[in-house]
Tab-separated table of C-alpha atoms in Angstrom:
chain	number	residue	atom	x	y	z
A	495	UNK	CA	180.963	186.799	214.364
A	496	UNK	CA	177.513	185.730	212.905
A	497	UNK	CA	175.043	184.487	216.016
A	498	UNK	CA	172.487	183.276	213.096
A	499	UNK	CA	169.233	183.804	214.717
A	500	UNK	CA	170.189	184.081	218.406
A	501	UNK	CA	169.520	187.579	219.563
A	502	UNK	CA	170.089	186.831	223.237
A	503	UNK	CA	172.886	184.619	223.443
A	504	UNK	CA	174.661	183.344	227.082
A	505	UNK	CA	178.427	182.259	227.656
A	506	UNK	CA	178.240	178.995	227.098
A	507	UNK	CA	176.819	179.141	223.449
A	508	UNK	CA	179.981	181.943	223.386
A	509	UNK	CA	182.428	179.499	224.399
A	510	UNK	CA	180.950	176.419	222.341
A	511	UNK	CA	181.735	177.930	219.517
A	512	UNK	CA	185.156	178.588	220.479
A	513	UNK	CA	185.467	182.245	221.990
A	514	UNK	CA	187.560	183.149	225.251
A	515	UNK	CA	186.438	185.459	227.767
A	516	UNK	CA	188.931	187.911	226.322
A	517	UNK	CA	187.069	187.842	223.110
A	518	UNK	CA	183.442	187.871	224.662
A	519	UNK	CA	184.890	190.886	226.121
A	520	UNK	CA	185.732	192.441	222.597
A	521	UNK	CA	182.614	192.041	221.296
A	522	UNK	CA	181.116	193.944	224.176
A	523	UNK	CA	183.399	196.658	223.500
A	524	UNK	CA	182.877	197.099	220.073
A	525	UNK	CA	179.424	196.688	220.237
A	526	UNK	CA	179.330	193.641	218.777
A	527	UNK	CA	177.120	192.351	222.336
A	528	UNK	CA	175.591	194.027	224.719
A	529	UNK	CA	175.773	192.417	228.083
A	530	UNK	CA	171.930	191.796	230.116
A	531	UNK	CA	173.671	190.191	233.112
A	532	UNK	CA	176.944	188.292	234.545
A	533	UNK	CA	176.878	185.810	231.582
A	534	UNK	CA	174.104	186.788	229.786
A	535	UNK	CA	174.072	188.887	226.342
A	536	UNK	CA	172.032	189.993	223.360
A	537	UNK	CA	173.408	191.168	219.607
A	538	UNK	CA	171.224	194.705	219.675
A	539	UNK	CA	170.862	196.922	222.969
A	540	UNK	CA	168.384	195.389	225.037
A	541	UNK	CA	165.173	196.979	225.243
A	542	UNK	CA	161.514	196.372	225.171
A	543	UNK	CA	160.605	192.443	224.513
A	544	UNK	CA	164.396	191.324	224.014
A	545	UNK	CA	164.999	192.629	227.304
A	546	UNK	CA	162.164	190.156	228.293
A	547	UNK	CA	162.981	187.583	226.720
A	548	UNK	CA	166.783	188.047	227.548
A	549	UNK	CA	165.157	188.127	231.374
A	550	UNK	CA	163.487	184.613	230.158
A	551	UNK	CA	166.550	183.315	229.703
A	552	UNK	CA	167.713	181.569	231.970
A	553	UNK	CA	164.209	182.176	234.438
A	554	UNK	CA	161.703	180.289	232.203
A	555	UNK	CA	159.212	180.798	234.865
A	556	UNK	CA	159.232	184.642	234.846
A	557	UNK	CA	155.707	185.956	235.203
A	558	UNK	CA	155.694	189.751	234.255
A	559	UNK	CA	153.650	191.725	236.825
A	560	UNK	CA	152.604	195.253	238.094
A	561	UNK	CA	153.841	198.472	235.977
A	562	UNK	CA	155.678	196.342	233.571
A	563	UNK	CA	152.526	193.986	232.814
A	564	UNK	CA	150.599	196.624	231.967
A	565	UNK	CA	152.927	198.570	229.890
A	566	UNK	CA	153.105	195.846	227.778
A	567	UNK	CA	149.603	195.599	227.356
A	568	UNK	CA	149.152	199.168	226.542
A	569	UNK	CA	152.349	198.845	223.779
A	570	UNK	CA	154.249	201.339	225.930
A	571	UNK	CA	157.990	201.450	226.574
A	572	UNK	CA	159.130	199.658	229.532
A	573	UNK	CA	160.260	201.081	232.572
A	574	UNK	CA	163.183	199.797	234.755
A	575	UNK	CA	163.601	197.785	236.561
A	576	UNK	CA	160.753	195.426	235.129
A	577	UNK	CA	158.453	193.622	237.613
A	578	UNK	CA	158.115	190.192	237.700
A	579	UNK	CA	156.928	186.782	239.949
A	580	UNK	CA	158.541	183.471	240.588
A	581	UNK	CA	157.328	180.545	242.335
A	582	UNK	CA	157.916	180.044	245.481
A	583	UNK	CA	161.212	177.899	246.139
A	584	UNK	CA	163.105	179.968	242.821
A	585	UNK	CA	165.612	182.857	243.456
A	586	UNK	CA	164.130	186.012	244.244
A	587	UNK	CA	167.212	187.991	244.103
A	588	UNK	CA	166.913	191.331	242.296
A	589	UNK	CA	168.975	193.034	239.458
A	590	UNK	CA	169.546	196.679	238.310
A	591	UNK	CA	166.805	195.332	235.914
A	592	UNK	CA	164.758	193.292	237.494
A	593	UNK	CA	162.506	193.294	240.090
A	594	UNK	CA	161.482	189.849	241.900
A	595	UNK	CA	158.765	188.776	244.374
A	596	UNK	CA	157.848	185.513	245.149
A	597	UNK	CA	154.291	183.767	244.815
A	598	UNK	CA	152.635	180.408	244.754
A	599	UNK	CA	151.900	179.346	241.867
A	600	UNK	CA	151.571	182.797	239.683
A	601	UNK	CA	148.826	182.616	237.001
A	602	UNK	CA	149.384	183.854	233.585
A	603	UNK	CA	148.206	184.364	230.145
A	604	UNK	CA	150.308	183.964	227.604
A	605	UNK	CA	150.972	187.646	225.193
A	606	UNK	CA	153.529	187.971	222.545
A	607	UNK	CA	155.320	184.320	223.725
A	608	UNK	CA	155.719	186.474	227.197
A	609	UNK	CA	154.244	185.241	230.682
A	610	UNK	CA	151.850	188.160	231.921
A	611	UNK	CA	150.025	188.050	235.788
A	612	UNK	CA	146.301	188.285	235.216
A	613	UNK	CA	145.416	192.497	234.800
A	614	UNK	CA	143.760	192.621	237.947
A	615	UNK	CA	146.820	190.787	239.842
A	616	UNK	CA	148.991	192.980	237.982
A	617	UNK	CA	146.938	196.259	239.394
A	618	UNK	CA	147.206	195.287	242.785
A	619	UNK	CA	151.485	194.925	242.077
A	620	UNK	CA	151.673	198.253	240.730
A	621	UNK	CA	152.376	199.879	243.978
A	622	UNK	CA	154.424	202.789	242.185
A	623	UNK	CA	151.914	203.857	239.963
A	624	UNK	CA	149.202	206.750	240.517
A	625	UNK	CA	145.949	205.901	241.678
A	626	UNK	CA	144.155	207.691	238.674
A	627	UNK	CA	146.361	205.692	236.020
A	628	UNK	CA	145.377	201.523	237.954
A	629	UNK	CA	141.974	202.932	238.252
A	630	UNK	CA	141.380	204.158	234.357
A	631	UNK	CA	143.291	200.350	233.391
A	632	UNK	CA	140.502	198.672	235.390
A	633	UNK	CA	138.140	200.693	233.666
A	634	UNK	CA	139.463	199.775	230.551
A	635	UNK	CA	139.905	196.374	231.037
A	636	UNK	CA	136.787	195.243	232.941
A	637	UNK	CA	134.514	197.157	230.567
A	638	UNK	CA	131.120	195.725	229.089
A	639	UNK	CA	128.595	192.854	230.410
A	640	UNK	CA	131.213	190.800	231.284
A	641	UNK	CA	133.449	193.110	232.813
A	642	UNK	CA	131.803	192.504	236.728
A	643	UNK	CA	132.352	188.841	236.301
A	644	UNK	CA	135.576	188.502	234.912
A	645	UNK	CA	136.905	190.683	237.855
A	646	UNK	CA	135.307	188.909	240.470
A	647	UNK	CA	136.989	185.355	238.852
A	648	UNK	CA	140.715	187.274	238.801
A	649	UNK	CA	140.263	188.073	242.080
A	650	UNK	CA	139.393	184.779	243.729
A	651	UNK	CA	142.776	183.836	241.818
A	652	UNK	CA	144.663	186.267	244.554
A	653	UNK	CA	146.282	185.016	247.954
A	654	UNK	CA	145.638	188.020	249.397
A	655	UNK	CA	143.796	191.407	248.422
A	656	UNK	CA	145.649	194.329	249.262
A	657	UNK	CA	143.819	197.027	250.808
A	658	UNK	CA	144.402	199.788	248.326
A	659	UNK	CA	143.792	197.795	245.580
A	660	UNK	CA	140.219	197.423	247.162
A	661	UNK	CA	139.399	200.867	247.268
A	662	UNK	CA	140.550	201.303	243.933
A	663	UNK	CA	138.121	199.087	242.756
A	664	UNK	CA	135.469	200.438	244.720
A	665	UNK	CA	136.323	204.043	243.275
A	666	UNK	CA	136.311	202.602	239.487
A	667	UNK	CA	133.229	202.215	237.357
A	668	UNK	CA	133.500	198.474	236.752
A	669	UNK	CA	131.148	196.938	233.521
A	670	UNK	CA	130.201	200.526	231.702
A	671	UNK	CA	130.966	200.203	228.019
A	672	UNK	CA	130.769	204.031	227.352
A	673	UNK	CA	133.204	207.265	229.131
A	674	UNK	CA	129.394	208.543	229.632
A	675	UNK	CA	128.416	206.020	231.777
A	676	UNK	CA	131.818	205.715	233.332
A	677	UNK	CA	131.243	209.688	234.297
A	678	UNK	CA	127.452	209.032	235.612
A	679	UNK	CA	128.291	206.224	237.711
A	680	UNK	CA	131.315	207.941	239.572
A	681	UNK	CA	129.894	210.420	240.384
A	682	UNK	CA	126.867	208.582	241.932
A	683	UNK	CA	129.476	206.681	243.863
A	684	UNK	CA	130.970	209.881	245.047
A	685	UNK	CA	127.368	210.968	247.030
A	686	UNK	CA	127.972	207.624	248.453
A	687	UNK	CA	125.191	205.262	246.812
A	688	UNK	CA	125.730	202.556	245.814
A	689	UNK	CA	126.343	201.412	241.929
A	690	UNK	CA	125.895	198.011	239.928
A	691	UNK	CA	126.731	198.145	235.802
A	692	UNK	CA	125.737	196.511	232.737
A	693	UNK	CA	122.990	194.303	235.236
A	694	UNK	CA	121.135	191.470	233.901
A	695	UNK	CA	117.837	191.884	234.329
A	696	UNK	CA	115.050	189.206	232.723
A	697	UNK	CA	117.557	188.845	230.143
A	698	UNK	CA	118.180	192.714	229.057
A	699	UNK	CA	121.179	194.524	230.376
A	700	UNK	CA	120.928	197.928	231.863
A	701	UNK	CA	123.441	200.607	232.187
A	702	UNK	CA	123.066	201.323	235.889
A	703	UNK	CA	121.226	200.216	238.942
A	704	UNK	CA	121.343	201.445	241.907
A	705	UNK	CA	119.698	198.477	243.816
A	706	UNK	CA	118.707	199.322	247.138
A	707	UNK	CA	116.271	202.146	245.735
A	708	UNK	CA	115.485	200.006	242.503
A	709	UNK	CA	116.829	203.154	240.315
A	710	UNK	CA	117.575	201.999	237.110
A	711	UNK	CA	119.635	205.143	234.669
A	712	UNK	CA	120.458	204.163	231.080
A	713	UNK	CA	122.482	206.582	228.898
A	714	UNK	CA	121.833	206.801	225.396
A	715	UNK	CA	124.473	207.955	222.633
A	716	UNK	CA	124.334	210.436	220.327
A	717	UNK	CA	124.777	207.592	217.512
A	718	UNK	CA	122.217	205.150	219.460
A	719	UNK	CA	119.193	207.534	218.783
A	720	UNK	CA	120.474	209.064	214.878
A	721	UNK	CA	120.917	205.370	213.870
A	722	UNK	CA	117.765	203.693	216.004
A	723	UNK	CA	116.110	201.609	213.985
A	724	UNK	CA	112.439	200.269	214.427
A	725	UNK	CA	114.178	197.270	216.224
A	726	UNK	CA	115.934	199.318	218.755
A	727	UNK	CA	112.944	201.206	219.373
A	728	UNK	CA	110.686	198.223	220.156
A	729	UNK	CA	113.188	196.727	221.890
A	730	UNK	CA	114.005	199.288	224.338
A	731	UNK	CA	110.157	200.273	224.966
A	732	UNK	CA	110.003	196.437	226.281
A	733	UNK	CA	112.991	196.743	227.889
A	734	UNK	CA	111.935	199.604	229.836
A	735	UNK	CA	108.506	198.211	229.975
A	736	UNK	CA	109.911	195.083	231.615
A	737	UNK	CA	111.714	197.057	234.382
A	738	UNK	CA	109.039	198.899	235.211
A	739	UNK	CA	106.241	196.376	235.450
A	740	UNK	CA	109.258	194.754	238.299
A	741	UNK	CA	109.196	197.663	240.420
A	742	UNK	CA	111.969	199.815	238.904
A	743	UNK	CA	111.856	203.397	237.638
A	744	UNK	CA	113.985	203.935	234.740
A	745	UNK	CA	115.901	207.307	234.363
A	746	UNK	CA	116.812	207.739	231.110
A	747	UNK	CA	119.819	210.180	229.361
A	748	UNK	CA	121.513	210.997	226.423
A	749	UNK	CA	125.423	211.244	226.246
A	750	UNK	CA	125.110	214.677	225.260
A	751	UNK	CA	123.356	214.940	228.509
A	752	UNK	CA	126.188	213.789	230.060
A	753	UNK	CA	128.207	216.493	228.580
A	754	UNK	CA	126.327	219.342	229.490
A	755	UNK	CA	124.354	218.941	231.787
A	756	UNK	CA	126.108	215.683	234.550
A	757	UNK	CA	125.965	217.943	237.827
A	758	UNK	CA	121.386	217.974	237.020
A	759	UNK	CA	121.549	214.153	235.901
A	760	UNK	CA	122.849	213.021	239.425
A	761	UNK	CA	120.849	215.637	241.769
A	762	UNK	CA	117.938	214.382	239.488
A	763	UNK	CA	118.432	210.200	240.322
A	764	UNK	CA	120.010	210.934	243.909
A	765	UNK	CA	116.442	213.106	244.330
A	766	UNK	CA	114.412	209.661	243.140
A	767	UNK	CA	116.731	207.550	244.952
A	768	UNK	CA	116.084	209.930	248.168
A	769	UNK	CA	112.210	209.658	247.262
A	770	UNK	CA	112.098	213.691	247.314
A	771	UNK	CA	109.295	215.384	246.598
A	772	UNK	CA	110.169	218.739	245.976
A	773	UNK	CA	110.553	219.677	242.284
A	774	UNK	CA	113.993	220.159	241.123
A	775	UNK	CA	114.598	223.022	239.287
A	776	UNK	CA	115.310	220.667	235.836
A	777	UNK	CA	111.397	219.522	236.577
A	778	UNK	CA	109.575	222.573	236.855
A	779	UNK	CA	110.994	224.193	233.843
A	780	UNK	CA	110.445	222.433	230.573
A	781	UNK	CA	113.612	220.999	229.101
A	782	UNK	CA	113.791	222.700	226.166
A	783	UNK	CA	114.213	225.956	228.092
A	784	UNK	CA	117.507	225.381	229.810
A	785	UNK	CA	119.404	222.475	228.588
A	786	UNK	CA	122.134	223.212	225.910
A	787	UNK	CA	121.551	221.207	222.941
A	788	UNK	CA	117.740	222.471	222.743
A	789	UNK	CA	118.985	226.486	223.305
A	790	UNK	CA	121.559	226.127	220.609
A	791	UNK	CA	125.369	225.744	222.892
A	792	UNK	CA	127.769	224.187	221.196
A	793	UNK	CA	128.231	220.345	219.643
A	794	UNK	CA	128.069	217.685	222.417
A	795	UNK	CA	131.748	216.596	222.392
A	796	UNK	CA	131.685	213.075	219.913
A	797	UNK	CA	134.132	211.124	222.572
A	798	UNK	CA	131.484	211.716	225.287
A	799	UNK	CA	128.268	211.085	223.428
A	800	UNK	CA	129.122	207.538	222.770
């Protein structure tokens, strides 16, 4: 029988157009349908976004949360059972393939014609995921100038913050548009001080301040300094120039510092942060004696120098 365009069809279009249970049945069996639910069918095997939208069905109000939000944001396969939301006052009942919870009012953007939770709502449902994999998405998704902000305003949007999905955020490197900066800023974090990205400052944005010391650390690209241009040079010597004539010391690295040499970049801004005043072994010997792109070592890695 020819469905036309429906690819998730339910009994009662079946039986409008004349079929009997016995022949629903049929088509099942041949392949001809492939039963979703008690009712519910589609004309391929159910998978990916016909799933979904077979899901959709007959819950219009389905908002797609947790592992299965941002699977489909990342183009992955699905796993099952899906996760999803309902308002308060709709069934909540599970199925082999779907997984309910209820909550007030559920925000949503709208992606492929599908109802997704906002990303950082749909972290802090992801309970079965690893904390590594929620806290690279955030990463991901929260990058650049805006990155702090837009967090902050998804947040405000929950009823209630979990408690792990708190410390993941404290753990991630929020606003950083490069894996450099990402790198530097964790593992400031991890000697405990505390880290601000991609700050404001008299209108220029820096990559990293570590406010209560006024430390400011920007990290430079391989790219950034073989394509600067006389405008990127004058602008960042005002830049800089700026910050320091407010009372911040600017720390400044290359990505392919990053690469080689991370574990001397953070004993060298937790050592200014600290106000020490013993020379660090990086200060008494002149760079070019001991760090790897000036001694010949291999290429900084491309990825990292960004």
């Amino acid at each position: 029988m020819d469905f036309g365009d429906h690819t998730v069809v339910d009994s009662a279009l079946l039986r409008g157009r004349g079929l009997t249970q016995r022949q629903i049945e049929r088509l099942v069996a041949n392949g001809h349908l492939h039963r979703v639910e008690q009712g519910l069918f589609t004309t391929r095997k159910p998978e990916g976004l016909l799933l979904l939208q077979a899901l959709c069905h007959r819950r219009p109000n389905l908002v797609f949360t947790g592992r299965t939000a941002l699977e489909l944001r990342r183009d992955q396969p699905l796993t099952l059972p899906v996760q999803a939301l309902v308002p308060r006052g709709r069934s909540s009942n599970s199925t082999p393939l779907l997984q309910l919870r209820r909550r007030k009012e559920p925000r949503f953007r709208q992606v492929r014609g599908l109802r997704l939770a906002l990303p950082a709502v749909s972290v802090a449902d992801a309970d079965d995921l690893p904390d590594g994999e929620l806290i690279a998405y955030l990463e991901s998704e929260f990058a650049g100038h805006q990155g702090k902000r837009q967090l902050e305003a998804e947040v405000a949007c929950m009823p209630r913050v979990p408690g792990r999905f708190r410390a993941l955020v404290s753990r991630a490197s929020i606003g950083a548009d490069s894996e450099a900066e990402r790198q530097v800023a964790r593992a400031l974090s991890a000697r405990g001080l505390r880290v601000e990205q991609n700050v404001l400052l008299g209108g220029y944005y820096f990559d990293i301040l570590l406010p209560t010391a006024r430390v400011i650390v920007e990290i430079d690209g391989f790219r950034y300094h073989s394509a600067e241009r006389r405008e990127t040079f004058v602008r960042d010597r005002w830049k800089a120039n700026y910050a320091t004539r407010h009372g911040y010391r600017v720390l400044r690295y290359s990505g392919s510092c990053v690469r080689h040499h991370p574990e001397e970049i953070v004993a060298q801004v937790v050592a200014a942060v600290e106000g020490l005043a013993e020379e660090l072994d990086t200060e008494s010997t002149p760079v070019w004696e001991w760090h790897d792109i000036l001694t010949g070592q291999p290429p900084v890695n491309a990825e990292m120098a960004q």
